[in-house]
PDB file of N, CA and C in Angstrom:
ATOM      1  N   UNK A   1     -10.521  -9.992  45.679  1.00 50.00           N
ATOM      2  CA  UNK A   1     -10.473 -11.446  45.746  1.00 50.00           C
ATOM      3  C   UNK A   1      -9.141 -11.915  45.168  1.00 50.00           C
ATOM      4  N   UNK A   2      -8.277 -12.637  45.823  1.00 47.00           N
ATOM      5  CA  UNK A   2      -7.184 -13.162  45.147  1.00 47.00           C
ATOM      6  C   UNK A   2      -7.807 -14.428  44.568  1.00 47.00           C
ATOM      7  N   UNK A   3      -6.838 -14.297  43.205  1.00 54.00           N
ATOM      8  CA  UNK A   3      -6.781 -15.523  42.197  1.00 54.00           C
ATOM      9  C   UNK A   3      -6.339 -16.986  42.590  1.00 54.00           C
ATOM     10  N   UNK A   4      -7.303 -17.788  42.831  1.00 55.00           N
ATOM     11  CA  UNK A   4      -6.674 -18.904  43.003  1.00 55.00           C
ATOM     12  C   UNK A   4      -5.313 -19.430  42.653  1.00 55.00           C
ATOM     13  N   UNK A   5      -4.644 -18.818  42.000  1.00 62.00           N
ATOM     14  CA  UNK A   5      -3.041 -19.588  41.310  1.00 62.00           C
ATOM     15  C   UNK A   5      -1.939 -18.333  42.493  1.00 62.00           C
ATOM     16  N   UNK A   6      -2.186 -17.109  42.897  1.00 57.00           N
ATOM     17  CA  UNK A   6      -1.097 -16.790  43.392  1.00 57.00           C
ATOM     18  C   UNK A   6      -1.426 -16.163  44.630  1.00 57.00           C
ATOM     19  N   UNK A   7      -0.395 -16.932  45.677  1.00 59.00           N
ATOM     20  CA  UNK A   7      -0.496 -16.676  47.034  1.00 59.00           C
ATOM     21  C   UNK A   7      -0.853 -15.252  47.481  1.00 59.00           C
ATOM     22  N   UNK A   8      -1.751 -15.150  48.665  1.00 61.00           N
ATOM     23  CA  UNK A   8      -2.253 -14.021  49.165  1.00 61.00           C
ATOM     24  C   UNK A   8      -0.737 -12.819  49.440  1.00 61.00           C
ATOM     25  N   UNK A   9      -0.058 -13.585  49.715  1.00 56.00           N
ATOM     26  CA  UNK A   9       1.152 -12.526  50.226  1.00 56.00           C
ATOM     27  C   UNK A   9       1.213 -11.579  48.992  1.00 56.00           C
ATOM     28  N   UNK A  10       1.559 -12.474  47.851  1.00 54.00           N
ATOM     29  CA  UNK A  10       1.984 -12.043  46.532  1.00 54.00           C
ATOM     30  C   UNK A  10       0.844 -10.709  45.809  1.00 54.00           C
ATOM     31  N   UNK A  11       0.240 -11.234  46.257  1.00 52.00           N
ATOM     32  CA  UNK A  11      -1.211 -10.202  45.664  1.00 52.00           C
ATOM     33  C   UNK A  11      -0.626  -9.175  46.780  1.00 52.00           C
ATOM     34  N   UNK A  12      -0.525  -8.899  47.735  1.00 52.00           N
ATOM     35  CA  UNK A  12      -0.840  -7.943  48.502  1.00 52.00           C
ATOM     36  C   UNK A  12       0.719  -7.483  48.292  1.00 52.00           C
ATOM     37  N   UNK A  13       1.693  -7.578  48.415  1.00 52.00           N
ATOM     38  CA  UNK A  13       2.488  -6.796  47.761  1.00 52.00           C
ATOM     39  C   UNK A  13       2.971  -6.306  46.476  1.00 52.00           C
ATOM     40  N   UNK A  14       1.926  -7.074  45.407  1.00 54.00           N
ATOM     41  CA  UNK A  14       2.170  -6.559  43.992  1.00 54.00           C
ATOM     42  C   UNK A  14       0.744  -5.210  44.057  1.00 54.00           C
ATOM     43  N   UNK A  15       0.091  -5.056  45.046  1.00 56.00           N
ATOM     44  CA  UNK A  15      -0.745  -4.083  45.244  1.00 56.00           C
ATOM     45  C   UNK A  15      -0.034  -2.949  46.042  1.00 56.00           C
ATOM     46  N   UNK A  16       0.556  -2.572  47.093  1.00 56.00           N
ATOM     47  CA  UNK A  16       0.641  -2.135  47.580  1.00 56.00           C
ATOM     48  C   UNK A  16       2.123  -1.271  46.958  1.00 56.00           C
ATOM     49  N   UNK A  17       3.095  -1.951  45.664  1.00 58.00           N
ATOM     50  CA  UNK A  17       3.977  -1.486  44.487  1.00 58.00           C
ATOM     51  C   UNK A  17       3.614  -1.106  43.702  1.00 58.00           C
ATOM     52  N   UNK A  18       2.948  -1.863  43.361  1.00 58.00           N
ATOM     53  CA  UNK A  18       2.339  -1.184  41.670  1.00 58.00           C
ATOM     54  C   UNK A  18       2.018   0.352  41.640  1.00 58.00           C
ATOM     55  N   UNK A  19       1.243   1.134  42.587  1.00 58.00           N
ATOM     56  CA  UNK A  19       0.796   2.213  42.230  1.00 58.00           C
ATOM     57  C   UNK A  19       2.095   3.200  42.738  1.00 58.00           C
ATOM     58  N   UNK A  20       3.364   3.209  43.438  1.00 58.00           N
ATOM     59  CA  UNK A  20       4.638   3.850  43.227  1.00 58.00           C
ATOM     60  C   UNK A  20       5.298   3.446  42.294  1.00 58.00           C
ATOM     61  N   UNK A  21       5.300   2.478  41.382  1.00 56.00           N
ATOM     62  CA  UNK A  21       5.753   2.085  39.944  1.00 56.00           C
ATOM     63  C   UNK A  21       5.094   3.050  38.958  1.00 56.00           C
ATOM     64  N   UNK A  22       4.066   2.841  38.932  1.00 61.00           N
ATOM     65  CA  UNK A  22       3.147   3.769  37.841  1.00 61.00           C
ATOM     66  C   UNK A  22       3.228   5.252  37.859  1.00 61.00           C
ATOM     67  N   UNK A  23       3.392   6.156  39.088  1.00 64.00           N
ATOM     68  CA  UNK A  23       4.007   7.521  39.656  1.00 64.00           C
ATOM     69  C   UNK A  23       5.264   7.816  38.905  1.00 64.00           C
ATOM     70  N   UNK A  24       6.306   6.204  38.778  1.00 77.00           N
ATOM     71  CA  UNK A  24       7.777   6.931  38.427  1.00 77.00           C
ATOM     72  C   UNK A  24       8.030   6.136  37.093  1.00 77.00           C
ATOM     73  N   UNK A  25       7.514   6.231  36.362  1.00 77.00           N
ATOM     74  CA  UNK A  25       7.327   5.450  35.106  1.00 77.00           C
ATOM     75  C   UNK A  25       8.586   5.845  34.318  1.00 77.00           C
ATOM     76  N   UNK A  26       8.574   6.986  34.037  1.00 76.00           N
ATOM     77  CA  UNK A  26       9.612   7.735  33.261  1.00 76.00           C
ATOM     78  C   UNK A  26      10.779   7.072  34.052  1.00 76.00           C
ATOM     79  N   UNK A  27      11.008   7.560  34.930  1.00 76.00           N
ATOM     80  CA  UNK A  27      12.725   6.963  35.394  1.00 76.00           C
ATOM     81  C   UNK A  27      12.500   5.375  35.195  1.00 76.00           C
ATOM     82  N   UNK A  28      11.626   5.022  36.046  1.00 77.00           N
ATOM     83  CA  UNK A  28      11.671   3.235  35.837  1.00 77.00           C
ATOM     84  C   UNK A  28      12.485   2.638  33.896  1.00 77.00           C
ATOM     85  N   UNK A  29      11.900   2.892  33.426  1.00 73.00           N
ATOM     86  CA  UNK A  29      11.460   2.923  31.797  1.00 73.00           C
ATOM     87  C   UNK A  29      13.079   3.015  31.925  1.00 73.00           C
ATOM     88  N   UNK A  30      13.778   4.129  32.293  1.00 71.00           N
ATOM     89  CA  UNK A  30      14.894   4.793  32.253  1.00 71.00           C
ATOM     90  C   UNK A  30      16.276   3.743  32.534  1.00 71.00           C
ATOM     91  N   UNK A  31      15.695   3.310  33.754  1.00 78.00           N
ATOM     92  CA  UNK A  31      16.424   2.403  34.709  1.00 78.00           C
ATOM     93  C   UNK A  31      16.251   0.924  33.604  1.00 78.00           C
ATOM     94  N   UNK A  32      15.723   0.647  33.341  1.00 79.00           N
ATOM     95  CA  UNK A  32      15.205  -1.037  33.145  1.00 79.00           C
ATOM     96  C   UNK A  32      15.615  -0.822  31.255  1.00 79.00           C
ATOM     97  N   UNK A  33      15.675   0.152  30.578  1.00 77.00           N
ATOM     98  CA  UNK A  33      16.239   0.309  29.140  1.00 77.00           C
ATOM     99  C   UNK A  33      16.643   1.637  29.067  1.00 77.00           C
ATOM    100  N   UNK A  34      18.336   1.411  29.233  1.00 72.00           N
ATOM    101  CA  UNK A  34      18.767   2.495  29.301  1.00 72.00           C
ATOM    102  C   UNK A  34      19.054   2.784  27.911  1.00 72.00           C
ATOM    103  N   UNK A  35      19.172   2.236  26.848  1.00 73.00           N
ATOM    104  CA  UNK A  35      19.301   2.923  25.207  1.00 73.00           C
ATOM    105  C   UNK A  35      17.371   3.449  24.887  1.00 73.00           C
ATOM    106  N   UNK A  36      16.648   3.453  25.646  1.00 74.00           N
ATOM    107  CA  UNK A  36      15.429   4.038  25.171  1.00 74.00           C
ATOM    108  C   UNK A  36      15.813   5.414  24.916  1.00 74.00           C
ATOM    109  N   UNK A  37      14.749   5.874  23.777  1.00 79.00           N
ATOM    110  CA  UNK A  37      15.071   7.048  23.455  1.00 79.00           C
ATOM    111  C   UNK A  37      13.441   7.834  23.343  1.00 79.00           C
ATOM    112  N   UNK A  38      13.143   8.900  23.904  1.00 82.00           N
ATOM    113  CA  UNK A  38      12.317   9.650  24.200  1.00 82.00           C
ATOM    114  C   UNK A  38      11.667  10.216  22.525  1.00 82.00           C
ATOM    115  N   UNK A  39      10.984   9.626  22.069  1.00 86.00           N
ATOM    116  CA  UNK A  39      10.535   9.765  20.518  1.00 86.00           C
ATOM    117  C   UNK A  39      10.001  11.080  20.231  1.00 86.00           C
ATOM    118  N   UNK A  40       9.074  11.763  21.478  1.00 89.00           N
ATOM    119  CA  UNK A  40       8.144  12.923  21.041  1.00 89.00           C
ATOM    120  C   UNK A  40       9.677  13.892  21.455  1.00 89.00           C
ATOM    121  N   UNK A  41      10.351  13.712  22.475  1.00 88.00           N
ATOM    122  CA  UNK A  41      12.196  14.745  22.306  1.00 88.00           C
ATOM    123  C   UNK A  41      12.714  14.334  20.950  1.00 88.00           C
ATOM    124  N   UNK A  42      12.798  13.619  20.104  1.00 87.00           N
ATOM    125  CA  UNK A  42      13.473  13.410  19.420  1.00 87.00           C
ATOM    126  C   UNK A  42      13.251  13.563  18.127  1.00 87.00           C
ATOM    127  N   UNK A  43      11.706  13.655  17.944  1.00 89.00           N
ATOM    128  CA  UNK A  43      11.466  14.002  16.726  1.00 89.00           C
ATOM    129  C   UNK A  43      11.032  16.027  16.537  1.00 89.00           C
ATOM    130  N   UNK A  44      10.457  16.389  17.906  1.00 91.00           N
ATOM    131  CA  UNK A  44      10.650  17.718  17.853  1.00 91.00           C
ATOM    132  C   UNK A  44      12.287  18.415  17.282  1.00 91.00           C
ATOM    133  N   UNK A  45      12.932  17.701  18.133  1.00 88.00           N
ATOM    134  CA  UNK A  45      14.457  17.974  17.642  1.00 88.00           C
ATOM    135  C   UNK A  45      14.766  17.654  16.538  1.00 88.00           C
ATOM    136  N   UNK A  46      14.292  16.985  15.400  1.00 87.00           N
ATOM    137  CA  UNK A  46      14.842  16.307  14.323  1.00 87.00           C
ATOM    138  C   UNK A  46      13.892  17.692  13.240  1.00 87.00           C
ATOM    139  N   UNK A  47      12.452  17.991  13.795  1.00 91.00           N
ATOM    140  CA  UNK A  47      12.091  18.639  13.115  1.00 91.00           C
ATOM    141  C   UNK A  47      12.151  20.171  13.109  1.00 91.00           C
ATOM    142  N   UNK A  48      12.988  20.687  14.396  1.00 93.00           N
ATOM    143  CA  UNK A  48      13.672  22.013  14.918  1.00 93.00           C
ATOM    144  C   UNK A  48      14.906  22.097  13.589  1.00 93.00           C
ATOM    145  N   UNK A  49      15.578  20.826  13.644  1.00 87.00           N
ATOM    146  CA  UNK A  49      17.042  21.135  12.234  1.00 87.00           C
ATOM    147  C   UNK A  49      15.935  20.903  11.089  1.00 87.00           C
ATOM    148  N   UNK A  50      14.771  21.215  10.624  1.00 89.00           N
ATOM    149  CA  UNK A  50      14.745  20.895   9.367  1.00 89.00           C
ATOM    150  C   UNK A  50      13.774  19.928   8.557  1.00 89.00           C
ATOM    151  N   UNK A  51      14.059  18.731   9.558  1.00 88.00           N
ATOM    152  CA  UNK A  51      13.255  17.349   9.044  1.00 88.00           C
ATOM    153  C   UNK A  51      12.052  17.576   8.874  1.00 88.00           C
ATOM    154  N   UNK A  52      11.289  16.834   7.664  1.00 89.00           N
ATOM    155  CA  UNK A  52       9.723  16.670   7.059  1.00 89.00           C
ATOM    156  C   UNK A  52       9.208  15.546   7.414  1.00 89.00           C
ATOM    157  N   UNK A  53       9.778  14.757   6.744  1.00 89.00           N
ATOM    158  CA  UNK A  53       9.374  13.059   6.712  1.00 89.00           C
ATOM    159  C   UNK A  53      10.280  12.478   6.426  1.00 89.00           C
ATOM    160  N   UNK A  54       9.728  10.828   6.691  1.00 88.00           N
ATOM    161  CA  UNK A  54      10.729   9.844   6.222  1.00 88.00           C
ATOM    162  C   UNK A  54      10.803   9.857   4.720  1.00 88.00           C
ATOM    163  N   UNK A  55      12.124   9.643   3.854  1.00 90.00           N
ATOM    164  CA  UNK A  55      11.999   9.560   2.934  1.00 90.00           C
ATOM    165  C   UNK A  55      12.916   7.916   2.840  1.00 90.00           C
ATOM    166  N   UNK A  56      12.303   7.437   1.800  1.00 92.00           N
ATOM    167  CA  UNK A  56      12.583   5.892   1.647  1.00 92.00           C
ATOM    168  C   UNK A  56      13.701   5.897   0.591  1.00 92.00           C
ATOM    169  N   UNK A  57      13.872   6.899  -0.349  1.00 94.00           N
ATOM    170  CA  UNK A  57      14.868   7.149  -1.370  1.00 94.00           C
ATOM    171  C   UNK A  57      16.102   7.674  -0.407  1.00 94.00           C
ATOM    172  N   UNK A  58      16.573   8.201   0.770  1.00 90.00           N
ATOM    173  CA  UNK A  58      17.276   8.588   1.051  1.00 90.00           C
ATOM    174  C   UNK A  58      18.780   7.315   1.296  1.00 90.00           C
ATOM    175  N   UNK A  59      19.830   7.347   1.823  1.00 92.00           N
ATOM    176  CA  UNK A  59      20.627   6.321   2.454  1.00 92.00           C
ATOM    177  C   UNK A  59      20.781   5.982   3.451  1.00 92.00           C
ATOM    178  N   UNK A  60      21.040   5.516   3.428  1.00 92.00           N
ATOM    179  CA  UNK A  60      20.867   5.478   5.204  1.00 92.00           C
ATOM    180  C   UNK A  60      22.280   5.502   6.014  1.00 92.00           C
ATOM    181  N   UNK A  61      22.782   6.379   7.075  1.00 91.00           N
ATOM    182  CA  UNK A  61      23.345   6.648   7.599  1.00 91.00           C
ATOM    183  C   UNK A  61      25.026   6.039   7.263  1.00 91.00           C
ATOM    184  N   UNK A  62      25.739   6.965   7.144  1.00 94.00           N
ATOM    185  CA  UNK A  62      27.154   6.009   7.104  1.00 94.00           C
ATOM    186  C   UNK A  62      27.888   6.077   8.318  1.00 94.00           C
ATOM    187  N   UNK A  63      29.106   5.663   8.985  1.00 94.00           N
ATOM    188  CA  UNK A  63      29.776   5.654  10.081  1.00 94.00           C
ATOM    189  C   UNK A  63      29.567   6.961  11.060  1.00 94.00           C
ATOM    190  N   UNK A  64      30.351   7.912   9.745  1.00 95.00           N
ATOM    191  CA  UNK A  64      30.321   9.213  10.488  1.00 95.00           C
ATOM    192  C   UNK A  64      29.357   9.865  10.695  1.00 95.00           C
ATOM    193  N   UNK A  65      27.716   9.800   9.845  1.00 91.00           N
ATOM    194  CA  UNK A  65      26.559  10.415  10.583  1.00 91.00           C
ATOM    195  C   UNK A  65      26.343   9.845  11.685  1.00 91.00           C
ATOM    196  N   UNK A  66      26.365   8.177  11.646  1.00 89.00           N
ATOM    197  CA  UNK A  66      26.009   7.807  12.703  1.00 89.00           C
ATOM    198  C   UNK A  66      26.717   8.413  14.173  1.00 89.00           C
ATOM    199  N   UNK A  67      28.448   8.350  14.165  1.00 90.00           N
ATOM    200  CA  UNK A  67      28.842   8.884  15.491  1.00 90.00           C
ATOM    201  C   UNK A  67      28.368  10.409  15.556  1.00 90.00           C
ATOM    202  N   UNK A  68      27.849  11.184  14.558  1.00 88.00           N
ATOM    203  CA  UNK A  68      27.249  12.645  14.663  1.00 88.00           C
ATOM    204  C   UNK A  68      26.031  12.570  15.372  1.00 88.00           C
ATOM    205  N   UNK A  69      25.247  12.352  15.131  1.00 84.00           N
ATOM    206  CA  UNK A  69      24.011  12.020  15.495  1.00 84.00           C
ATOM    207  C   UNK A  69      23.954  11.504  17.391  1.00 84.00           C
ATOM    208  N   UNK A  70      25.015  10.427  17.224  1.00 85.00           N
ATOM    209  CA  UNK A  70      25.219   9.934  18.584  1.00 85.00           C
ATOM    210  C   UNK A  70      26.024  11.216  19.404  1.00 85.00           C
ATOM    211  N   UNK A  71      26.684  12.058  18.891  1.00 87.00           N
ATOM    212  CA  UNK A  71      27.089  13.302  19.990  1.00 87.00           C
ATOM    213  C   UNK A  71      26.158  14.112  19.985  1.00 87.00           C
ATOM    214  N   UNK A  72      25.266  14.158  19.077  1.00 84.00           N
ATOM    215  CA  UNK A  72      24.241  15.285  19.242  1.00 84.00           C
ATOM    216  C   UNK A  72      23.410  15.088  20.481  1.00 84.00           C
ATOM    217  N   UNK A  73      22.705  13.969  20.238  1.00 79.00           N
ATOM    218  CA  UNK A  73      22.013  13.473  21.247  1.00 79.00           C
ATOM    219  C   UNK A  73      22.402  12.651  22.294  1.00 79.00           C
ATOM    220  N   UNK A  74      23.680  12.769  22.610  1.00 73.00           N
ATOM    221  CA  UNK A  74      24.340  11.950  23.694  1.00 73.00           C
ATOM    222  C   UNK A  74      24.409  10.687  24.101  1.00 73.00           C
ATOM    223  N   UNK A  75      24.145   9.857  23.023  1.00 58.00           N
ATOM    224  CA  UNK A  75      24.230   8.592  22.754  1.00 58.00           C
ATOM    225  C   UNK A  75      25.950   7.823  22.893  1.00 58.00           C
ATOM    226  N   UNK A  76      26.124   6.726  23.420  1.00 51.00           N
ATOM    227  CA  UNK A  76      27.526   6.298  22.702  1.00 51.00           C
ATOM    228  C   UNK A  76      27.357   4.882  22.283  1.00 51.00           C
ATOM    229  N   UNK A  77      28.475   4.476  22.503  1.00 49.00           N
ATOM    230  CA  UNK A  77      28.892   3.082  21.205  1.00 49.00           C
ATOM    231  C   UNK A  77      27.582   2.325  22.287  1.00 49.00           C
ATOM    232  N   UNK A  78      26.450   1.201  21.793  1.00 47.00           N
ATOM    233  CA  UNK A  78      26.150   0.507  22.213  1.00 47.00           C
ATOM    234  C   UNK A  78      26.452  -1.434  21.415  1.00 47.00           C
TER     235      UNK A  78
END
């Protein structure tokens, strides 16, 4: 049943997209925020060098970790 507020056309092509949207999620995601960063890659990797937990006493990053970090993981200036 379409919703009274949006035209039949509209329904029938937000149906007939949606389920090849949902198939390519990962690239979409990819395409539409390209500084996203893949958390379950990133924390395996963080915990492959070493890492435990967050620690709140630590500092937090200065210039040069930061551009380290950004070649590691192939990040650049955003």
């Amino acid at each position: 049943m379409t919703p009274p507020s949006m035209p039949k056309a509209f329904v029938a092509v937000e149906r007939s997209f949606r389920p090849a949207c949902l198939n390519d999620r990962t690239r979409l995601d990819a395409i539409l925020n390209p500084s996203a960063v893949d958390l379950r890659d990133r924390s395996a990797a963080w915990q492959k060098s070493g890492w435990k937990t967050f620690d709140p006493a630590n500092k937090p990053y200065g210039a040069d970790e930061v551009r380290k970090e950004r070649q590691l993981y192939g990040g650049g200036v955003r």
